[in-house]
Amino acid sequence: MTINTETAQLLKRVAAVFRVKEGDTFRYKAYINASVAIDNLSEPLVEVWKRGGLDSVPGIGENLAAYLNEYFSTGKVKHFNSLFKKVPSGMFPLMTIRGIGPITAYKIAKKFHLNEEKTAISDLKEILIKGELNKIKSFKEKTVQKIQKALNIQSFGKTRLPLYEALPIASEFIDYLIKSKYILAAEPLGSLRRKLETVGDIDFGICSSTPKKAMDYALTYSKISSVITKGGMVSHIKLINGLEADLKISLPNSWGSMLQHYTGSKLHNIHLRTITKEKGLSLSEYGITKKEKLNHFTSETKFYQFLGMDYIPPEIRENGGEIELAQSHKLPRLIELTDIKGDLHIHSDYDFESSHDLGVSSLSEIFAVAEQKKYQYVGFTDHNPKFLGLTENQKNKIILDRKKYLEAQFHAYEKRVKHRVIKLLIGMEVDIRTDGTIALSEKSLSLLDYAIVSIHSSFGLTQEENTKRIIQALSHKKAKILGHPTGRTINSREPISANWAEIFDFCAKNKKIIEINAYPTRLDLPSDLIKQAVQKGVRFVINTDSHEDSQMENMKYGVWQARRGYAEKKDIVNTFSFENLRSVLEL
Ligand code: DGT
Ligand code: CA
Ligand code: CA
Ligand code: ZN
């Protein structure tokens, strides 16, 4: 930012405070005018100041010139700072959004306690996604839509909404639905129930013996912005955050068929229909018609049983061979959240010159969550120390100091707990560099229990180069785990190109572990690659990559992802006992 833009921005903020706190439109306009004049100045204002020419700038009067003098000589203006204290700081970044003026920004920041400049915009996005901006009574729907558009909440409309954003919206609606005495059960169906990484719309199944009353109740949900079509059994609505939803009601006797029919996927259903048609059966959301008789199903298990199949978990209903496996009773026993015994990718709050972001939670905080989850082990893997600018000795000292820091807290925990102690592993997440070398020496690696090697830069290399650098990185003895393998982030970064078959073969042969990163914007590996790797006998670890304790809750996303890739408990090393894990990590 140039000094002129910076000063212009400062005055704009001052103007905003005059506007919202003092109702002083005169000074508001004066400061805005000065701000615009400074922004348009061709010479750096500080130069003008140095030669004593501030009062020659149009819009800068005597008072302001004095404040600017203070600003350029001391770096701050006491009076401005006292003005800023009157408003929540989060309002300022909001003012940079098209369509948001000082008053709107102030109302939002005040209502939602946005006191941090840094997080205000992302907080606002979250508020919009949750559809909560209309909590501000004076906001019209148009205002909300305008802000949404300016912020490009693309999740709605063109791009598909990530699962982690859709899930809370759906749960809130479900909570509302099941409160009604007319509704016996309610479930999100479609892609959300299949735990796809992103969803197009949300489909809700509602079980009721009084459909009209249930539908009337559902349609009075406060977060519906419009009812697009209303029918007795099916309605199509738009929620206030712009997301669309289908509501489908079923009578209790066909609830199983309804769940099955609207869970999809389309391809799964089409394949089912094709093979059952040959047997003279016809499928619908009401049941299965055989010899002109409609058979009802209260549960999906009964539905699939009727067709001679085992129950197929929603996560694999993608027409990827699951129907044949269900017919021959050979479906995998998919991994479950309760199988997880630990988390091996957690960033601690140890403060050092790190190559990437530090975590914010202490070992004690992480262990408190691990205790609740009945974990048996936790592995800390902070990013490696900065590659450049530190000597080998400095890096090793960091690694040893960090170890001491973590162990001290661990011993305090051990003392407190005494029995059923969660085991501590101290590893590190190490950059895979462009040339395939990794960002730690063999000596540094030897100070660790294990290393996760990950790509954090040069995502655009060729397939050959990426394959080579990954295999080379995994060739170090301590490099046991390949972190977030493809580097993709949902709706924002494409996966790297690599020869995954070759990498999986290497991993299977050399007992290297592939991470399924549960961080909800990553979900990396993608499920089709998990499926390929499972077939090659590769082992995985499901890690949350938590940078704070609350993110340890994301484990479920990783488990769903693993399930979508047909992974079983035996394929996932963090379902193993600590003893078995130790032998896998060669500790
Ligand atoms: P999405 O919304 O694009 O993420 O994907 P889905 O799988 O949720 O698809 P959606 O919302 O179009 O439909 C939900 C499920 O309903 C779908 O997976 C298959 C099932 N289905 C069965 N019959 C039909 C039909 O006639 N039309 C539609 N749209 N879906 C049907
Ligand atoms: Ca859907
Ligand atoms: Ca739908
Ligand atoms: Zn990473």
Coordinates of C-alpha atoms and ligand atoms in Angstrom, one line a residue:
M1 CA 0.0 0.0 0.0
T2 CA 1.4 3.4 -0.9
I3 CA 1.5 6.1 1.8
N4 CA -1.3 7.9 0.0
T5 CA -3.7 5.0 -0.1
E6 CA -2.8 4.2 3.5
T7 CA -3.6 7.8 4.6
A8 CA -6.7 7.9 2.5
Q9 CA -7.9 4.7 4.1
L10 CA -7.2 6.1 7.6
L11 CA -9.3 9.2 6.9
K12 CA -12.1 7.1 5.5
R13 CA -12.2 5.2 8.7
V14 CA -12.2 8.4 10.8
A15 CA -15.1 9.6 8.5
A16 CA -16.9 6.4 9.2
V17 CA -16.7 6.8 12.9
F18 CA -18.0 10.3 12.7
R19 CA -20.9 9.0 10.6
V20 CA -22.0 6.1 12.8
K21 CA -21.1 7.3 16.3
E22 CA -21.5 11.0 16.2
G23 CA -24.1 11.2 13.4
D24 CA -21.8 14.0 12.2
T25 CA -22.5 14.1 8.4
F26 CA -20.6 17.4 8.1
R27 CA -17.3 16.0 9.3
Y28 CA -18.0 12.7 7.6
K29 CA -18.2 14.5 4.2
A30 CA -15.1 16.6 5.0
Y31 CA -13.0 13.6 5.8
I32 CA -14.3 11.6 2.8
N33 CA -13.4 14.5 0.5
A34 CA -9.9 14.8 2.0
S35 CA -9.6 11.0 1.7
V36 CA -10.5 11.1 -2.0
A37 CA -8.2 14.1 -2.7
I38 CA -5.2 12.3 -1.1
D39 CA -5.9 9.1 -3.0
N40 CA -5.8 11.1 -6.2
L41 CA -2.7 12.9 -5.4
S42 CA 0.2 12.2 -7.8
E43 CA 2.9 13.0 -5.2
P44 CA 3.5 11.0 -2.0
L45 CA 1.7 13.0 0.7
V46 CA 4.6 12.5 3.1
E47 CA 6.8 14.5 0.6
V48 CA 4.2 17.3 0.6
W49 CA 4.3 17.3 4.4
K50 CA 8.1 17.4 4.5
R51 CA 8.2 20.6 2.5
G52 CA 5.4 22.0 4.7
G53 CA 2.8 22.0 1.9
L54 CA -0.1 20.1 3.5
D55 CA -2.5 23.1 3.6
S56 CA -2.1 23.5 -0.2
V57 CA -3.8 20.1 -0.7
P58 CA -7.5 20.7 -1.5
G59 CA -9.7 19.3 1.3
I60 CA -7.0 19.5 4.0
G61 CA -7.9 22.2 6.5
E62 CA -6.0 23.4 9.5
N63 CA -7.2 20.7 11.9
L64 CA -6.6 17.8 9.6
A65 CA -3.1 19.2 8.7
A66 CA -2.3 19.1 12.4
Y67 CA -3.4 15.5 12.7
L68 CA -1.5 14.5 9.6
N69 CA 1.6 16.2 11.1
E70 CA 1.2 14.1 14.2
Y71 CA 0.7 11.0 12.0
F72 CA 3.8 11.5 9.9
S73 CA 6.0 12.4 12.9
T74 CA 4.8 9.7 15.3
G75 CA 3.1 7.1 13.1
K76 CA -0.3 7.6 14.8
V77 CA -2.9 10.1 15.7
K78 CA -4.1 9.9 19.3
H79 CA -7.4 11.5 18.6
F80 CA -8.1 9.1 15.8
N81 CA -7.2 6.1 17.9
S82 CA -9.6 7.2 20.6
L83 CA -12.3 7.5 17.9
F84 CA -11.6 4.0 16.7
K85 CA -12.1 2.6 20.2
K86 CA -15.8 3.6 19.9
V87 CA -16.5 1.0 17.2
P88 CA -15.8 -2.7 16.6
S89 CA -12.6 -2.9 14.5
G90 CA -14.2 -5.6 12.2
M91 CA -16.4 -2.9 10.6
F92 CA -13.5 -1.4 8.7
P93 CA -12.6 -4.3 6.4
L94 CA -16.3 -4.8 5.8
M95 CA -16.4 -1.2 4.4
T96 CA -14.2 -2.4 1.5
I97 CA -16.9 -4.7 0.3
R98 CA -19.0 -3.2 -2.6
G99 CA -22.4 -2.2 -1.3
I100 CA -21.4 -1.9 2.3
G101 CA -21.2 1.6 3.7
P102 CA -20.2 2.6 7.2
I103 CA -23.6 2.2 8.8
T104 CA -24.2 -1.3 7.4
A105 CA -20.6 -2.3 8.3
Y106 CA -21.1 -1.0 11.8
K107 CA -24.4 -2.8 12.3
I108 CA -23.0 -6.1 11.1
A109 CA -19.8 -5.8 13.2
K110 CA -21.7 -4.7 16.3
K111 CA -24.4 -7.4 16.0
F112 CA -22.0 -10.3 15.4
H113 CA -19.1 -9.0 17.6
L114 CA -16.7 -8.7 14.8
N115 CA -13.8 -7.2 16.7
E116 CA -10.9 -8.5 14.7
E117 CA -9.9 -6.8 11.4
K118 CA -8.2 -9.9 10.2
T119 CA -11.2 -12.3 10.4
A120 CA -14.1 -9.9 9.9
I121 CA -14.6 -10.7 6.2
S122 CA -14.4 -14.5 6.6
D123 CA -16.7 -14.2 9.6
L124 CA -19.2 -12.4 7.5
K125 CA -19.0 -15.0 4.9
E126 CA -19.8 -17.6 7.5
I127 CA -22.7 -15.6 8.7
L128 CA -24.1 -15.4 5.2
I129 CA -23.6 -19.1 4.6
K130 CA -25.5 -19.8 7.8
G131 CA -28.2 -17.4 6.6
E132 CA -28.0 -15.4 9.8
L133 CA -27.5 -11.9 8.4
N134 CA -31.2 -11.3 8.4
K135 CA -31.0 -11.4 12.3
I136 CA -30.4 -7.7 11.8
K137 CA -34.0 -6.5 11.7
S138 CA -33.4 -3.5 9.5
F139 CA -31.8 -5.5 6.7
K140 CA -34.0 -6.2 3.7
E141 CA -33.5 -9.4 1.8
K142 CA -32.2 -7.3 -1.1
T143 CA -29.4 -5.9 1.1
V144 CA -28.4 -9.4 2.1
Q145 CA -28.4 -10.5 -1.5
K146 CA -26.3 -7.6 -2.6
I147 CA -23.7 -8.3 0.1
Q148 CA -23.7 -12.0 -0.8
K149 CA -23.2 -11.1 -4.5
A150 CA -20.4 -8.7 -3.7
L151 CA -18.6 -11.3 -1.6
N152 CA -19.1 -13.8 -4.3
I153 CA -20.5 -16.5 -2.1
Q154 CA -20.2 -18.7 -5.1
S155 CA -21.0 -21.7 -3.1
F156 CA -24.6 -21.0 -4.1
G157 CA -25.4 -21.0 -7.8
K158 CA -22.5 -21.9 -10.1
T159 CA -20.1 -23.7 -7.8
R160 CA -21.3 -26.5 -5.6
L161 CA -21.5 -26.0 -1.8
P162 CA -18.8 -27.8 0.2
L163 CA -20.1 -30.6 2.4
Y164 CA -18.9 -28.9 5.6
E165 CA -20.9 -25.8 4.8
A166 CA -24.0 -27.7 3.8
L167 CA -24.0 -30.0 6.8
P168 CA -24.8 -27.4 9.5
I169 CA -27.5 -25.8 7.3
A170 CA -29.1 -29.2 6.9
S171 CA -28.8 -30.2 10.6
E172 CA -30.4 -27.0 11.7
F173 CA -33.4 -27.6 9.4
I174 CA -33.6 -31.2 10.6
D175 CA -33.6 -30.1 14.2
Y176 CA -36.5 -27.8 13.4
L177 CA -38.4 -30.5 11.5
I178 CA -38.2 -33.2 14.2
K179 CA -39.7 -30.8 16.7
S180 CA -43.1 -31.2 15.1
K181 CA -45.4 -33.8 16.4
Y182 CA -46.5 -34.5 12.8
I183 CA -43.0 -35.5 11.8
L184 CA -41.8 -38.9 12.8
A185 CA -38.4 -38.7 11.2
A186 CA -36.4 -36.4 8.9
E187 CA -33.1 -37.0 7.1
P188 CA -31.0 -35.2 4.6
L189 CA -30.8 -37.3 1.4
G190 CA -29.1 -37.0 -2.0
S191 CA -25.4 -36.1 -2.2
L192 CA -25.4 -34.9 1.4
R193 CA -26.3 -38.3 2.8
R194 CA -23.7 -39.9 0.4
K195 CA -21.2 -37.4 2.0
L196 CA -20.1 -36.2 -1.4
E197 CA -17.4 -33.5 -1.0
T198 CA -19.7 -30.9 -2.4
V199 CA -23.5 -30.7 -2.9
G200 CA -25.7 -29.1 -5.5
D201 CA -28.8 -28.8 -3.5
I202 CA -30.0 -30.4 -0.2
D203 CA -32.7 -33.0 -0.3
F204 CA -34.8 -33.7 2.8
G205 CA -36.9 -36.7 3.4
I206 CA -39.7 -36.3 5.9
C207 CA -41.6 -39.3 7.4
S208 CA -45.1 -38.5 8.5
S209 CA -48.6 -40.1 8.7
T210 CA -50.2 -36.6 8.2
P211 CA -48.3 -35.3 5.2
K212 CA -50.3 -32.1 4.8
K213 CA -49.7 -31.0 8.4
A214 CA -46.0 -32.0 8.1
M215 CA -45.6 -30.0 4.9
D216 CA -47.3 -26.9 6.3
Y217 CA -45.0 -27.1 9.3
A218 CA -41.9 -27.6 7.2
L219 CA -42.7 -24.6 5.0
T220 CA -43.0 -22.2 8.0
Y221 CA -39.3 -22.7 8.8
S222 CA -37.9 -19.2 9.4
K223 CA -34.9 -19.6 7.1
I224 CA -37.0 -20.3 3.9
S225 CA -36.8 -17.2 1.6
S226 CA -39.2 -18.5 -1.0
V227 CA -41.3 -21.6 -1.8
I228 CA -40.6 -22.3 -5.4
T229 CA -43.2 -25.1 -5.8
K230 CA -45.5 -26.5 -3.2
G231 CA -47.1 -29.9 -3.5
G232 CA -48.8 -32.3 -1.1
M233 CA -45.8 -34.6 -0.9
V234 CA -43.0 -32.7 -2.6
S235 CA -42.0 -29.0 -2.3
H236 CA -39.1 -27.1 -3.7
I237 CA -37.8 -24.2 -1.6
K238 CA -35.0 -21.7 -1.5
L239 CA -33.3 -20.9 1.8
I240 CA -32.3 -17.4 2.8
N241 CA -28.7 -18.1 2.1
G242 CA -29.6 -18.8 -1.5
L243 CA -29.3 -22.6 -1.2
E244 CA -32.1 -24.7 -2.8
A245 CA -33.7 -27.7 -1.2
D246 CA -36.2 -30.4 -2.1
L247 CA -38.6 -31.6 0.6
K248 CA -40.1 -35.0 0.1
I249 CA -42.7 -36.5 2.4
S250 CA -43.3 -40.2 2.8
L251 CA -45.8 -42.3 4.8
P252 CA -44.1 -44.5 7.4
N253 CA -44.8 -47.7 5.5
S254 CA -42.7 -46.6 2.6
W255 CA -40.0 -44.6 4.5
G256 CA -37.3 -47.1 3.5
S257 CA -38.1 -46.9 -0.2
M258 CA -38.2 -43.1 0.0
L259 CA -34.8 -42.9 1.7
Q260 CA -33.3 -45.3 -0.9
H261 CA -34.9 -43.5 -3.9
Y262 CA -33.8 -40.0 -3.1
T263 CA -30.4 -40.9 -1.7
G264 CA -29.3 -41.8 -5.2
S265 CA -26.9 -41.6 -6.8
K266 CA -28.7 -41.3 -10.0
L267 CA -26.4 -43.9 -11.6
H268 CA -26.8 -46.3 -8.6
N269 CA -30.6 -46.1 -9.0
I270 CA -30.5 -46.5 -12.8
H271 CA -28.3 -49.6 -12.5
L272 CA -30.6 -51.0 -9.8
R273 CA -33.6 -50.3 -12.0
T274 CA -32.0 -52.0 -15.0
I275 CA -31.1 -55.2 -13.3
T276 CA -34.4 -55.5 -11.4
K277 CA -36.4 -54.8 -14.5
E278 CA -35.1 -58.0 -16.1
K279 CA -36.7 -59.8 -13.1
G280 CA -40.0 -58.1 -13.8
L281 CA -39.7 -55.7 -10.8
S282 CA -40.4 -52.0 -10.9
L283 CA -38.8 -49.6 -8.4
S284 CA -40.2 -46.3 -7.1
E285 CA -40.1 -44.1 -4.1
Y286 CA -43.2 -45.9 -2.9
G287 CA -41.7 -49.4 -3.0
I288 CA -41.1 -52.3 -5.4
T289 CA -43.9 -53.5 -7.7
K290 CA -43.8 -57.3 -8.4
K291 CA -46.6 -58.9 -10.3
E292 CA -48.7 -55.8 -10.0
K293 CA -48.4 -55.8 -6.3
L294 CA -46.7 -52.9 -4.6
N295 CA -44.4 -54.0 -1.7
H296 CA -43.7 -51.4 0.9
F297 CA -40.5 -51.1 2.9
T298 CA -40.1 -49.4 6.3
S299 CA -36.3 -49.6 6.1
E300 CA -33.6 -49.6 3.4
T301 CA -32.2 -52.8 4.7
K302 CA -35.5 -54.5 3.9
F303 CA -35.6 -52.8 0.5
Y304 CA -32.2 -54.2 -0.5
Q305 CA -33.0 -57.5 1.1
F306 CA -36.0 -57.9 -1.1
L307 CA -33.7 -57.5 -4.1
G308 CA -31.3 -60.2 -2.7
M309 CA -28.7 -57.7 -1.7
D310 CA -27.0 -56.6 1.5
Y311 CA -27.6 -53.1 2.8
I312 CA -25.4 -50.7 0.8
P313 CA -23.9 -47.8 2.8
P314 CA -24.9 -44.5 1.2
E315 CA -21.3 -43.4 0.8
I316 CA -20.6 -46.0 -1.9
R317 CA -23.9 -45.7 -3.8
E318 CA -22.1 -44.4 -6.9
N319 CA -22.4 -47.3 -9.2
G320 CA -18.8 -48.3 -8.7
G321 CA -19.4 -52.0 -8.3
E322 CA -21.3 -51.8 -5.0
I323 CA -24.4 -53.5 -6.5
E324 CA -22.5 -56.6 -7.6
L325 CA -20.7 -56.8 -4.3
A326 CA -24.0 -56.5 -2.4
Q327 CA -25.5 -59.3 -4.5
S328 CA -22.6 -61.6 -3.8
H329 CA -22.5 -60.5 -0.1
K330 CA -19.0 -59.2 -0.5
L331 CA -19.4 -55.6 0.4
P332 CA -16.4 -54.2 2.4
R333 CA -17.0 -53.5 6.1
L334 CA -16.3 -49.8 5.8
I335 CA -14.3 -48.0 8.5
E336 CA -16.3 -46.2 11.2
L337 CA -15.5 -43.1 13.3
T338 CA -15.5 -45.2 16.4
D339 CA -12.6 -47.3 15.0
I340 CA -10.3 -44.3 15.2
K341 CA -7.8 -44.5 18.0
G342 CA -5.6 -41.4 17.4
D343 CA -4.6 -38.5 15.2
L344 CA -1.1 -38.2 13.8
H345 CA -1.2 -34.8 12.2
I346 CA -1.6 -32.0 14.7
H347 CA 0.1 -28.7 14.8
S348 CA 1.0 -27.5 18.3
D349 CA 1.4 -23.9 19.7
Y350 CA 5.1 -24.2 20.0
D351 CA 6.4 -20.9 18.7
F352 CA 9.4 -21.0 16.5
E353 CA 10.7 -19.9 13.1
S354 CA 8.4 -22.2 11.1
S355 CA 8.2 -22.6 7.4
H356 CA 4.4 -22.3 7.5
D357 CA 1.6 -21.6 10.0
L358 CA 1.8 -22.6 13.6
G359 CA -0.9 -24.2 15.6
V360 CA -2.7 -22.3 18.4
S361 CA -3.6 -25.0 20.9
S362 CA -1.3 -26.4 23.6
L363 CA -0.6 -30.0 24.2
S364 CA -2.9 -29.9 27.2
E365 CA -5.8 -28.6 25.2
I366 CA -5.2 -31.2 22.4
F367 CA -5.0 -34.0 25.0
A368 CA -8.2 -32.9 26.6
V369 CA -10.0 -33.4 23.3
A370 CA -8.1 -36.7 22.7
E371 CA -9.3 -37.9 26.1
Q372 CA -12.9 -37.2 25.3
K373 CA -12.5 -39.1 22.1
K374 CA -10.8 -42.0 24.0
Y375 CA -7.8 -41.8 21.7
Q376 CA -4.8 -43.9 22.6
Y377 CA -2.2 -41.8 20.9
V378 CA -1.6 -38.3 19.4
G379 CA 1.1 -37.3 17.1
F380 CA 2.3 -33.7 16.8
T381 CA 3.6 -32.7 13.4
D382 CA 4.4 -29.0 13.3
H383 CA 5.9 -27.7 10.0
N384 CA 9.6 -27.9 9.7
P385 CA 11.7 -24.9 10.7
K386 CA 12.3 -22.4 7.9
F387 CA 14.5 -24.0 5.3
L388 CA 16.5 -20.8 4.5
G389 CA 18.1 -18.5 7.0
L390 CA 18.7 -21.0 9.8
T391 CA 21.8 -23.1 10.2
E392 CA 21.7 -26.9 10.6
N393 CA 22.5 -26.4 14.3
Q394 CA 19.7 -23.9 14.8
K395 CA 17.2 -26.2 13.2
N396 CA 18.2 -29.1 15.4
K397 CA 18.0 -26.9 18.5
I398 CA 14.5 -25.9 17.5
I399 CA 13.5 -29.6 17.1
L400 CA 15.0 -30.5 20.5
D401 CA 13.6 -27.4 22.3
R402 CA 10.2 -28.2 20.9
K403 CA 10.5 -31.8 22.1
K404 CA 11.3 -30.6 25.6
Y405 CA 8.4 -28.1 25.4
L406 CA 5.9 -30.8 24.4
E407 CA 7.3 -33.4 26.8
A408 CA 7.1 -31.1 29.8
Q409 CA 3.3 -30.6 29.2
F410 CA 3.0 -34.3 28.5
H411 CA 4.6 -35.2 31.9
A412 CA 2.2 -32.9 33.7
Y413 CA -0.7 -34.6 31.9
E414 CA 0.8 -38.1 32.8
K415 CA 1.0 -37.1 36.4
R416 CA -2.6 -35.9 36.4
V417 CA -4.1 -38.9 34.7
K418 CA -2.0 -41.8 36.0
H419 CA -4.0 -44.6 34.3
R420 CA -5.0 -45.0 30.7
V421 CA -2.4 -42.6 29.5
I422 CA -2.6 -41.4 25.9
K423 CA 0.7 -41.9 24.2
L424 CA 2.6 -39.0 22.7
L425 CA 4.4 -39.1 19.4
I426 CA 6.6 -36.2 18.2
G427 CA 6.9 -35.9 14.5
M428 CA 7.1 -33.2 12.0
E429 CA 5.5 -32.2 8.7
V430 CA 8.3 -31.7 6.3
D431 CA 8.1 -29.9 2.9
I432 CA 8.8 -31.8 -0.2
R433 CA 10.9 -29.4 -2.3
T434 CA 10.6 -28.9 -6.0
D435 CA 13.7 -31.0 -6.7
G436 CA 12.4 -33.9 -4.5
T437 CA 14.7 -33.2 -1.6
I438 CA 13.0 -32.6 1.7
A439 CA 13.4 -29.6 4.0
L440 CA 15.2 -31.5 6.9
S441 CA 18.5 -33.2 7.0
E442 CA 18.9 -36.9 8.0
K443 CA 20.3 -35.7 11.3
S444 CA 17.2 -33.6 12.0
L445 CA 14.9 -36.5 10.9
S446 CA 16.7 -38.8 13.4
L447 CA 15.5 -36.6 16.2
L448 CA 11.8 -37.3 15.3
D449 CA 9.5 -40.2 15.8
Y450 CA 8.3 -40.0 12.2
A451 CA 7.8 -37.4 9.4
I452 CA 4.9 -36.6 7.3
V453 CA 6.2 -35.3 3.9
S454 CA 4.0 -32.9 2.1
I455 CA 4.0 -30.7 -1.0
H456 CA 3.3 -27.0 -0.1
S457 CA 4.7 -25.3 -3.2
S458 CA 5.3 -25.8 -7.0
F459 CA 2.0 -27.4 -7.6
G460 CA 2.3 -27.0 -11.3
L461 CA 5.1 -29.4 -12.0
T462 CA 4.6 -32.2 -14.6
Q463 CA 3.2 -35.6 -13.8
E464 CA 6.7 -37.1 -14.1
E465 CA 8.4 -34.5 -11.9
N466 CA 5.7 -34.8 -9.2
T467 CA 5.8 -38.6 -9.2
K468 CA 9.6 -38.5 -8.9
R469 CA 9.7 -35.9 -6.1
I470 CA 7.1 -37.7 -4.0
I471 CA 8.8 -41.1 -4.3
Q472 CA 12.2 -39.5 -3.6
A473 CA 10.8 -37.8 -0.5
L474 CA 9.2 -41.0 0.8
S475 CA 12.5 -42.8 0.4
H476 CA 13.8 -41.4 3.6
K477 CA 13.5 -44.0 6.4
K478 CA 11.7 -41.6 8.7
A479 CA 9.3 -40.3 6.0
K480 CA 6.5 -42.6 6.8
I481 CA 3.4 -40.6 5.7
L482 CA 2.6 -38.7 2.5
G483 CA 0.5 -35.7 3.7
H484 CA -2.5 -34.4 1.8
P485 CA -1.2 -36.1 -1.3
T486 CA -2.8 -34.3 -4.2
G487 CA -2.7 -30.8 -2.6
R488 CA -6.2 -30.0 -3.9
T489 CA -8.4 -27.7 -2.0
I490 CA -12.1 -27.9 -2.6
N491 CA -13.5 -25.3 -5.1
S492 CA -10.1 -23.5 -5.1
R493 CA -7.0 -25.5 -6.0
E494 CA -6.7 -28.3 -8.6
P495 CA -4.9 -31.5 -7.5
I496 CA -1.3 -31.9 -8.7
S497 CA -0.7 -34.2 -11.6
A498 CA 1.1 -37.4 -10.7
N499 CA 1.3 -41.0 -11.6
W500 CA -0.7 -42.3 -8.6
A501 CA -0.5 -46.0 -9.6
E502 CA 3.3 -45.8 -9.5
I503 CA 3.2 -43.9 -6.1
F504 CA 0.7 -46.4 -4.6
D505 CA 2.9 -49.3 -5.8
F506 CA 5.9 -47.7 -4.2
C507 CA 3.9 -47.2 -0.9
A508 CA 2.6 -50.7 -0.8
K509 CA 6.0 -52.2 -1.4
N510 CA 7.9 -49.9 1.0
K511 CA 5.2 -49.7 3.7
K512 CA 4.6 -46.0 3.3
I513 CA 1.4 -44.6 4.5
I514 CA -1.0 -42.4 2.5
E515 CA -2.8 -39.7 4.5
I516 CA -6.5 -39.1 4.1
N517 CA -6.5 -35.5 5.2
A518 CA -9.8 -34.7 7.0
Y519 CA -9.5 -31.0 6.9
P520 CA -12.9 -30.2 5.3
T521 CA -11.5 -28.0 2.5
R522 CA -9.0 -30.6 1.6
L523 CA -10.5 -34.1 1.9
D524 CA -7.4 -35.4 0.2
L525 CA -7.0 -38.1 -1.1
P526 CA -10.0 -37.9 -3.3
S527 CA -12.2 -41.1 -3.0
D528 CA -11.5 -42.6 -6.4
L529 CA -7.8 -42.6 -5.7
I530 CA -8.4 -44.1 -2.2
K531 CA -10.3 -46.9 -3.9
Q532 CA -7.4 -47.5 -6.3
A533 CA -4.9 -47.5 -3.4
V534 CA -7.0 -49.8 -1.3
Q535 CA -7.0 -52.3 -4.2
K536 CA -3.2 -52.2 -4.2
G537 CA -3.0 -52.9 -0.5
V538 CA -1.8 -49.4 0.5
R539 CA -2.3 -48.4 4.1
F540 CA -3.7 -45.0 5.1
V541 CA -3.9 -42.8 8.1
I542 CA -6.8 -40.4 8.6
N543 CA -5.5 -37.2 10.1
T544 CA -7.2 -33.9 10.9
D545 CA -4.2 -31.6 10.3
S546 CA -5.6 -29.6 13.2
H547 CA -4.2 -26.1 13.9
E548 CA -6.4 -25.8 16.9
D549 CA -8.1 -28.2 19.2
S550 CA -11.7 -27.7 17.9
Q551 CA -10.5 -28.9 14.5
M552 CA -10.0 -32.3 15.9
E553 CA -13.8 -32.7 15.3
N554 CA -13.1 -32.8 11.6
M555 CA -12.1 -36.5 11.9
K556 CA -15.6 -37.5 10.7
Y557 CA -15.0 -35.9 7.3
G558 CA -11.9 -38.0 6.8
V559 CA -13.7 -41.1 7.8
W560 CA -16.6 -40.4 5.4
Q561 CA -14.0 -39.8 2.7
A562 CA -12.3 -43.1 3.5
R563 CA -15.7 -44.9 3.4
R564 CA -16.4 -43.4 0.0
G565 CA -13.0 -45.0 -1.1
Y566 CA -14.1 -48.5 0.2
A567 CA -11.5 -48.4 3.0
E568 CA -11.9 -50.8 5.9
K569 CA -10.6 -50.7 9.4
K570 CA -7.6 -52.9 8.5
D571 CA -6.5 -50.4 5.8
I572 CA -6.3 -47.5 8.3
V573 CA -3.3 -47.4 10.6
N574 CA -4.8 -45.1 13.2
T575 CA -7.4 -47.7 14.0
F576 CA -4.5 -49.9 15.3
S577 CA -3.5 -50.4 18.9
F578 CA -0.5 -48.3 19.9
E579 CA 1.7 -51.4 19.8
N580 CA 0.7 -52.2 16.2
L581 CA 1.1 -48.6 15.2
R582 CA 4.6 -48.5 16.7
S583 CA 5.6 -51.4 14.6
V584 CA 4.1 -49.8 11.5
L585 CA 6.0 -46.7 12.2
E586 CA 9.1 -48.8 13.1
L587 CA 9.5 -47.0 16.5
Ligands
DGT1 P1 -26.5 -32.9 -6.1 O1 -27.7 -32.3 -5.5 O2 -26.2 -32.4 -7.5 O3 -25.3 -32.8 -5.2 O4 -26.7 -34.5 -6.3 P2 -27.8 -35.4 -5.8 O5 -27.3 -36.8 -5.9 O6 -28.3 -35.0 -4.5 O7 -28.9 -35.3 -6.9 P3 -30.4 -34.6 -6.8 O8 -30.5 -33.6 -5.8 O9 -30.7 -34.2 -8.2 O10 -31.3 -35.8 -6.5 C1 -31.3 -36.5 -5.3 C2 -31.4 -38.0 -5.6 O11 -32.7 -38.3 -5.9 C3 -30.5 -38.4 -6.7 O12 -29.3 -38.8 -6.2 C4 -31.3 -39.6 -7.3 C5 -32.6 -39.5 -6.8 N1 -33.7 -39.4 -7.8 C6 -34.4 -40.4 -8.2 N2 -35.3 -40.1 -9.1 C7 -35.1 -38.9 -9.5 C8 -35.6 -38.0 -10.4 O13 -36.5 -38.3 -11.2 N3 -35.1 -36.8 -10.5 C9 -34.1 -36.4 -9.7 N4 -33.7 -35.1 -9.8 N5 -33.6 -37.2 -8.8 C10 -34.0 -38.4 -8.7
CA2 CA -29.1 -32.9 -3.9
CA3 CA -32.5 -32.2 -5.3
ZN4 ZN 0.4 -29.5 5.2

